[in-house]
């Protein structure tokens, strides 16, 4: 019967973490940009309006 094992997604060797991975930094940057854009949009929507006389 042929083997139906799926090849493993990793080698099993654990590498010590020496700092944040590039994906961690990219995730933080995307989250920061998203929060900044939403805050800016909400400030424009609900901010003080200029009255035209």
PDB file of N, CA, C and O in Angstrom:
ATOM      1  N   UNK A   1       0.849  -1.182   0.000  1.00  0.00           N
ATOM      2  CA  UNK A   1       0.000   0.000   0.000  1.00  0.00           C
ATOM      3  C   UNK A   1       0.896   1.247   0.000  1.00  0.00           C
ATOM      4  O   UNK A   1       1.793   1.379   0.829  1.00  0.00           O
ATOM      5  N   UNK A   2       0.660   2.181  -0.901  1.00  0.00           N
ATOM      6  CA  UNK A   2       1.501   3.378  -0.958  1.00  0.00           C
ATOM      7  C   UNK A   2       1.284   4.261   0.269  1.00  0.00           C
ATOM      8  O   UNK A   2       0.210   4.308   0.849  1.00  0.00           O
ATOM      9  N   UNK A   3       2.324   4.966   0.622  1.00  0.00           N
ATOM     10  CA  UNK A   3       2.271   5.854   1.784  1.00  0.00           C
ATOM     11  C   UNK A   3       1.429   7.087   1.450  1.00  0.00           C
ATOM     12  O   UNK A   3       1.566   7.692   0.399  1.00  0.00           O
ATOM     13  N   UNK A   4       0.551   7.433   2.361  1.00  0.00           N
ATOM     14  CA  UNK A   4      -0.319   8.609   2.154  1.00  0.00           C
ATOM     15  C   UNK A   4       0.085   9.757   3.066  1.00  0.00           C
ATOM     16  O   UNK A   4      -0.716  10.628   3.358  1.00  0.00           O
ATOM     17  N   UNK A   5       1.321   9.733   3.540  1.00  0.00           N
ATOM     18  CA  UNK A   5       1.782  10.815   4.400  1.00  0.00           C
ATOM     19  C   UNK A   5       1.970  12.097   3.612  1.00  0.00           C
ATOM     20  O   UNK A   5       2.447  12.090   2.483  1.00  0.00           O
ATOM     21  N   UNK A   6       1.597  13.189   4.237  1.00  0.00           N
ATOM     22  CA  UNK A   6       1.792  14.504   3.651  1.00  0.00           C
ATOM     23  C   UNK A   6       3.151  15.015   4.121  1.00  0.00           C
ATOM     24  O   UNK A   6       3.479  14.912   5.298  1.00  0.00           O
ATOM     25  N   UNK A   7       3.951  15.560   3.226  1.00  0.00           N
ATOM     26  CA  UNK A   7       5.252  16.081   3.667  1.00  0.00           C
ATOM     27  C   UNK A   7       5.078  17.198   4.696  1.00  0.00           C
ATOM     28  O   UNK A   7       4.154  18.003   4.623  1.00  0.00           O
ATOM     29  N   UNK A   8       5.976  17.220   5.645  1.00  0.00           N
ATOM     30  CA  UNK A   8       5.909  18.190   6.729  1.00  0.00           C
ATOM     31  C   UNK A   8       6.162  19.605   6.208  1.00  0.00           C
ATOM     32  O   UNK A   8       6.901  19.809   5.259  1.00  0.00           O
ATOM     33  N   UNK A   9       5.563  20.594   6.878  1.00  0.00           N
ATOM     34  CA  UNK A   9       5.732  21.986   6.487  1.00  0.00           C
ATOM     35  C   UNK A   9       7.003  22.619   7.037  1.00  0.00           C
ATOM     36  O   UNK A   9       7.337  23.740   6.703  1.00  0.00           O
ATOM     37  N   UNK A  10       7.717  21.896   7.898  1.00  0.00           N
ATOM     38  CA  UNK A  10       8.958  22.426   8.455  1.00  0.00           C
ATOM     39  C   UNK A  10       9.929  21.280   8.701  1.00  0.00           C
ATOM     40  O   UNK A  10       9.563  20.115   8.644  1.00  0.00           O
ATOM     41  N   UNK A  11      11.154  21.626   9.005  1.00  0.00           N
ATOM     42  CA  UNK A  11      12.194  20.613   9.194  1.00  0.00           C
ATOM     43  C   UNK A  11      12.221  20.061  10.603  1.00  0.00           C
ATOM     44  O   UNK A  11      12.823  19.029  10.842  1.00  0.00           O
ATOM     45  N   UNK A  12      11.602  20.754  11.552  1.00  0.00           N
ATOM     46  CA  UNK A  12      11.619  20.314  12.933  1.00  0.00           C
ATOM     47  C   UNK A  12      12.746  20.929  13.740  1.00  0.00           C
ATOM     48  O   UNK A  12      12.866  20.685  14.932  1.00  0.00           O
ATOM     49  N   UNK A  13      13.598  21.720  13.110  1.00  0.00           N
ATOM     50  CA  UNK A  13      14.696  22.375  13.815  1.00  0.00           C
ATOM     51  C   UNK A  13      14.209  23.726  14.328  1.00  0.00           C
ATOM     52  O   UNK A  13      13.706  24.540  13.562  1.00  0.00           O
ATOM     53  N   UNK A  14      14.369  23.930  15.624  1.00  0.00           N
ATOM     54  CA  UNK A  14      13.924  25.176  16.247  1.00  0.00           C
ATOM     55  C   UNK A  14      15.079  26.171  16.240  1.00  0.00           C
ATOM     56  O   UNK A  14      16.178  25.864  16.687  1.00  0.00           O
ATOM     57  N   UNK A  15      14.826  27.375  15.727  1.00  0.00           N
ATOM     58  CA  UNK A  15      15.832  28.433  15.712  1.00  0.00           C
ATOM     59  C   UNK A  15      15.470  29.463  16.776  1.00  0.00           C
ATOM     60  O   UNK A  15      14.304  29.865  16.878  1.00  0.00           O
ATOM     61  N   UNK A  16      16.432  29.902  17.572  1.00  0.00           N
ATOM     62  CA  UNK A  16      16.118  30.913  18.600  1.00  0.00           C
ATOM     63  C   UNK A  16      15.754  32.246  17.961  1.00  0.00           C
ATOM     64  O   UNK A  16      16.324  32.629  16.945  1.00  0.00           O
ATOM     65  N   UNK A  17      14.789  32.916  18.560  1.00  0.00           N
ATOM     66  CA  UNK A  17      14.371  34.227  18.054  1.00  0.00           C
ATOM     67  C   UNK A  17      15.332  35.276  18.570  1.00  0.00           C
ATOM     68  O   UNK A  17      15.578  35.382  19.763  1.00  0.00           O
ATOM     69  N   UNK A  18      15.850  36.055  17.650  1.00  0.00           N
ATOM     70  CA  UNK A  18      16.787  37.103  18.045  1.00  0.00           C
ATOM     71  C   UNK A  18      16.154  38.489  17.961  1.00  0.00           C
ATOM     72  O   UNK A  18      16.750  39.460  18.387  1.00  0.00           O
ATOM     73  N   UNK A  19      14.967  38.584  17.409  1.00  0.00           N
ATOM     74  CA  UNK A  19      14.291  39.867  17.275  1.00  0.00           C
ATOM     75  C   UNK A  19      13.011  39.674  16.493  1.00  0.00           C
ATOM     76  O   UNK A  19      12.658  38.561  16.121  1.00  0.00           O
ATOM     77  N   UNK A  20      12.290  40.748  16.257  1.00  0.00           N
ATOM     78  CA  UNK A  20      11.039  40.620  15.513  1.00  0.00           C
ATOM     79  C   UNK A  20      11.300  40.243  14.052  1.00  0.00           C
ATOM     80  O   UNK A  20      12.270  40.686  13.443  1.00  0.00           O
ATOM     81  N   UNK A  21      10.425  39.408  13.531  1.00  0.00           N
ATOM     82  CA  UNK A  21      10.527  39.009  12.132  1.00  0.00           C
ATOM     83  C   UNK A  21      10.012  40.147  11.246  1.00  0.00           C
ATOM     84  O   UNK A  21       9.310  41.057  11.707  1.00  0.00           O
ATOM     85  N   UNK A  22      10.348  40.082   9.983  1.00  0.00           N
ATOM     86  CA  UNK A  22       9.907  41.109   9.038  1.00  0.00           C
ATOM     87  C   UNK A  22       8.381  41.144   8.959  1.00  0.00           C
ATOM     88  O   UNK A  22       7.780  42.214   8.846  1.00  0.00           O
ATOM     89  N   UNK A  23       7.736  39.990   9.058  1.00  0.00           N
ATOM     90  CA  UNK A  23       6.276  39.967   9.009  1.00  0.00           C
ATOM     91  C   UNK A  23       5.667  40.668  10.217  1.00  0.00           C
ATOM     92  O   UNK A  23       4.597  41.280  10.114  1.00  0.00           O
ATOM     93  N   UNK A  24       6.324  40.596  11.374  1.00  0.00           N
ATOM     94  CA  UNK A  24       5.835  41.303  12.563  1.00  0.00           C
ATOM     95  C   UNK A  24       5.881  42.813  12.351  1.00  0.00           C
ATOM     96  O   UNK A  24       4.947  43.539  12.707  1.00  0.00           O
ATOM     97  N   UNK A  25       6.965  43.267  11.767  1.00  0.00           N
ATOM     98  CA  UNK A  25       7.113  44.707  11.507  1.00  0.00           C
ATOM     99  C   UNK A  25       6.100  45.177  10.473  1.00  0.00           C
ATOM    100  O   UNK A  25       5.483  46.229  10.616  1.00  0.00           O
ATOM    101  N   UNK A  26       5.884  44.369   9.424  1.00  0.00           N
ATOM    102  CA  UNK A  26       4.909  44.722   8.390  1.00  0.00           C
ATOM    103  C   UNK A  26       3.497  44.741   8.965  1.00  0.00           C
ATOM    104  O   UNK A  26       2.693  45.623   8.628  1.00  0.00           O
ATOM    105  N   UNK A  27       3.166  43.793   9.841  1.00  0.00           N
ATOM    106  CA  UNK A  27       1.845  43.775  10.464  1.00  0.00           C
ATOM    107  C   UNK A  27       1.629  45.007  11.325  1.00  0.00           C
ATOM    108  O   UNK A  27       0.557  45.624  11.293  1.00  0.00           O
ATOM    109  N   UNK A  28       2.640  45.397  12.089  1.00  0.00           N
ATOM    110  CA  UNK A  28       2.538  46.598  12.921  1.00  0.00           C
ATOM    111  C   UNK A  28       2.335  47.836  12.058  1.00  0.00           C
ATOM    112  O   UNK A  28       1.510  48.698  12.372  1.00  0.00           O
ATOM    113  N   UNK A  29       3.086  47.929  10.957  1.00  0.00           N
ATOM    114  CA  UNK A  29       2.974  49.090  10.071  1.00  0.00           C
ATOM    115  C   UNK A  29       1.582  49.168   9.442  1.00  0.00           C
ATOM    116  O   UNK A  29       0.998  50.260   9.348  1.00  0.00           O
ATOM    117  N   UNK A  30       1.037  48.039   9.012  1.00  0.00           N
ATOM    118  CA  UNK A  30      -0.310  48.034   8.415  1.00  0.00           C
ATOM    119  C   UNK A  30      -1.364  48.422   9.451  1.00  0.00           C
ATOM    120  O   UNK A  30      -2.295  49.163   9.140  1.00  0.00           O
ATOM    121  N   UNK A  31      -1.229  47.909  10.664  1.00  0.00           N
ATOM    122  CA  UNK A  31      -2.187  48.252  11.714  1.00  0.00           C
ATOM    123  C   UNK A  31      -2.101  49.736  12.057  1.00  0.00           C
ATOM    124  O   UNK A  31      -3.129  50.400  12.232  1.00  0.00           O
ATOM    125  N   UNK A  32      -0.901  50.268  12.149  1.00  0.00           N
ATOM    126  CA  UNK A  32      -0.719  51.687  12.443  1.00  0.00           C
ATOM    127  C   UNK A  32      -1.348  52.540  11.350  1.00  0.00           C
ATOM    128  O   UNK A  32      -2.056  53.516  11.636  1.00  0.00           O
ATOM    129  N   UNK A  33      -1.106  52.181  10.097  1.00  0.00           N
ATOM    130  CA  UNK A  33      -1.676  52.932   8.976  1.00  0.00           C
ATOM    131  C   UNK A  33      -3.202  52.863   8.991  1.00  0.00           C
ATOM    132  O   UNK A  33      -3.877  53.869   8.763  1.00  0.00           O
ATOM    133  N   UNK A  34      -3.758  51.697   9.277  1.00  0.00           N
ATOM    134  CA  UNK A  34      -5.212  51.553   9.335  1.00  0.00           C
ATOM    135  C   UNK A  34      -5.829  52.403  10.428  1.00  0.00           C
ATOM    136  O   UNK A  34      -6.842  53.079  10.208  1.00  0.00           O
ATOM    137  N   UNK A  35      -5.231  52.396  11.607  1.00  0.00           N
ATOM    138  CA  UNK A  35      -5.749  53.213  12.714  1.00  0.00           C
ATOM    139  C   UNK A  35      -5.642  54.692  12.375  1.00  0.00           C
ATOM    140  O   UNK A  35      -6.570  55.466  12.618  1.00  0.00           O
ATOM    141  N   UNK A  36      -4.534  55.098  11.776  1.00  0.00           N
ATOM    142  CA  UNK A  36      -4.350  56.501  11.407  1.00  0.00           C
ATOM    143  C   UNK A  36      -5.390  56.942  10.381  1.00  0.00           C
ATOM    144  O   UNK A  36      -5.974  58.030  10.509  1.00  0.00           O
ATOM    145  N   UNK A  37      -5.638  56.107   9.381  1.00  0.00           N
ATOM    146  CA  UNK A  37      -6.627  56.463   8.353  1.00  0.00           C
ATOM    147  C   UNK A  37      -8.036  56.563   8.927  1.00  0.00           C
ATOM    148  O   UNK A  37      -8.795  57.487   8.596  1.00  0.00           O
ATOM    149  N   UNK A  38      -8.397  55.637   9.793  1.00  0.00           N
ATOM    150  CA  UNK A  38      -9.735  55.669  10.389  1.00  0.00           C
ATOM    151  C   UNK A  38      -9.902  56.880  11.285  1.00  0.00           C
ATOM    152  O   UNK A  38     -10.930  57.564  11.246  1.00  0.00           O
ATOM    153  N   UNK A  39      -8.890  57.176  12.097  1.00  0.00           N
ATOM    154  CA  UNK A  39      -8.986  58.356  12.966  1.00  0.00           C
ATOM    155  C   UNK A  39      -9.107  59.637  12.151  1.00  0.00           C
ATOM    156  O   UNK A  39      -9.877  60.535  12.494  1.00  0.00           O
ATOM    157  N   UNK A  40      -8.350  59.738  11.067  1.00  0.00           N
ATOM    158  CA  UNK A  40      -8.407  60.923  10.209  1.00  0.00           C
ATOM    159  C   UNK A  40      -9.793  61.064   9.575  1.00  0.00           C
ATOM    160  O   UNK A  40     -10.375  62.160   9.556  1.00  0.00           O
ATOM    161  N   UNK A  41     -10.350  59.946   9.105  1.00  0.00           N
ATOM    162  CA  UNK A  41     -11.674  59.989   8.496  1.00  0.00           C
ATOM    163  C   UNK A  41     -12.744  60.370   9.513  1.00  0.00           C
ATOM    164  O   UNK A  41     -13.653  61.158   9.212  1.00  0.00           O
ATOM    165  N   UNK A  42     -12.638  59.838  10.724  1.00  0.00           N
ATOM    166  CA  UNK A  42     -13.629  60.171  11.746  1.00  0.00           C
ATOM    167  C   UNK A  42     -13.504  61.623  12.200  1.00  0.00           C
ATOM    168  O   UNK A  42     -14.512  62.275  12.488  1.00  0.00           O
ATOM    169  N   UNK A  43     -12.272  62.130  12.266  1.00  0.00           N
ATOM    170  CA  UNK A  43     -12.100  63.542  12.621  1.00  0.00           C
ATOM    171  C   UNK A  43     -12.719  64.446  11.571  1.00  0.00           C
ATOM    172  O   UNK A  43     -13.339  65.457  11.900  1.00  0.00           O
ATOM    173  N   UNK A  44     -12.549  64.094  10.307  1.00  0.00           N
ATOM    174  CA  UNK A  44     -13.149  64.908   9.237  1.00  0.00           C
ATOM    175  C   UNK A  44     -14.672  64.822   9.262  1.00  0.00           C
ATOM    176  O   UNK A  44     -15.355  65.798   9.009  1.00  0.00           O
ATOM    177  N   UNK A  45     -15.190  63.636   9.570  1.00  0.00           N
ATOM    178  CA  UNK A  45     -16.646  63.458   9.533  1.00  0.00           C
ATOM    179  C   UNK A  45     -17.335  64.138  10.705  1.00  0.00           C
ATOM    180  O   UNK A  45     -18.382  64.763  10.542  1.00  0.00           O
ATOM    181  N   UNK A  46     -16.774  64.009  11.891  1.00  0.00           N
ATOM    182  CA  UNK A  46     -17.445  64.516  13.088  1.00  0.00           C
ATOM    183  C   UNK A  46     -16.768  65.751  13.675  1.00  0.00           C
ATOM    184  O   UNK A  46     -17.116  66.186  14.761  1.00  0.00           O
ATOM    185  N   UNK A  47     -15.818  66.308  12.981  1.00  0.00           N
ATOM    186  CA  UNK A  47     -15.107  67.486  13.472  1.00  0.00           C
ATOM    187  C   UNK A  47     -15.944  68.732  13.355  1.00  0.00           C
ATOM    188  O   UNK A  47     -17.092  68.715  12.882  1.00  0.00           O
ATOM    189  N   UNK A  48     -15.388  69.857  13.785  1.00  0.00           N
ATOM    190  CA  UNK A  48     -16.128  71.122  13.693  1.00  0.00           C
ATOM    191  C   UNK A  48     -16.357  71.509  12.233  1.00  0.00           C
ATOM    192  O   UNK A  48     -15.478  71.333  11.388  1.00  0.00           O
ATOM    193  N   UNK A  49     -17.543  71.977  11.979  1.00  0.00           N
ATOM    194  CA  UNK A  49     -17.878  72.389  10.601  1.00  0.00           C
ATOM    195  C   UNK A  49     -17.832  73.908  10.503  1.00  0.00           C
ATOM    196  O   UNK A  49     -18.103  74.623  11.485  1.00  0.00           O
ATOM    197  N   UNK A  50     -17.497  74.393   9.358  1.00  0.00           N
ATOM    198  CA  UNK A  50     -17.495  75.834   9.150  1.00  0.00           C
ATOM    199  C   UNK A  50     -18.878  76.260   8.684  1.00  0.00           C
ATOM    200  O   UNK A  50     -19.488  75.631   7.826  1.00  0.00           O
ATOM    201  N   UNK A  51     -19.376  77.312   9.286  1.00  0.00           N
ATOM    202  CA  UNK A  51     -20.707  77.783   8.919  1.00  0.00           C
ATOM    203  C   UNK A  51     -20.577  78.846   7.813  1.00  0.00           C
ATOM    204  O   UNK A  51     -19.701  79.702   7.859  1.00  0.00           O
ATOM    205  N   UNK A  52     -21.435  78.757   6.868  1.00  0.00           N
ATOM    206  CA  UNK A  52     -21.432  79.734   5.771  1.00  0.00           C
ATOM    207  C   UNK A  52     -22.567  80.732   5.989  1.00  0.00           C
ATOM    208  O   UNK A  52     -23.728  80.375   6.010  1.00  0.00           O
ATOM    209  N   UNK A  53     -22.223  81.966   6.155  1.00  0.00           N
ATOM    210  CA  UNK A  53     -23.254  83.002   6.370  1.00  0.00           C
ATOM    211  C   UNK A  53     -23.521  83.761   5.104  1.00  0.00           C
ATOM    212  O   UNK A  53     -22.757  84.028   4.288  1.00  0.00           O
TER     213      UNK A  53
END
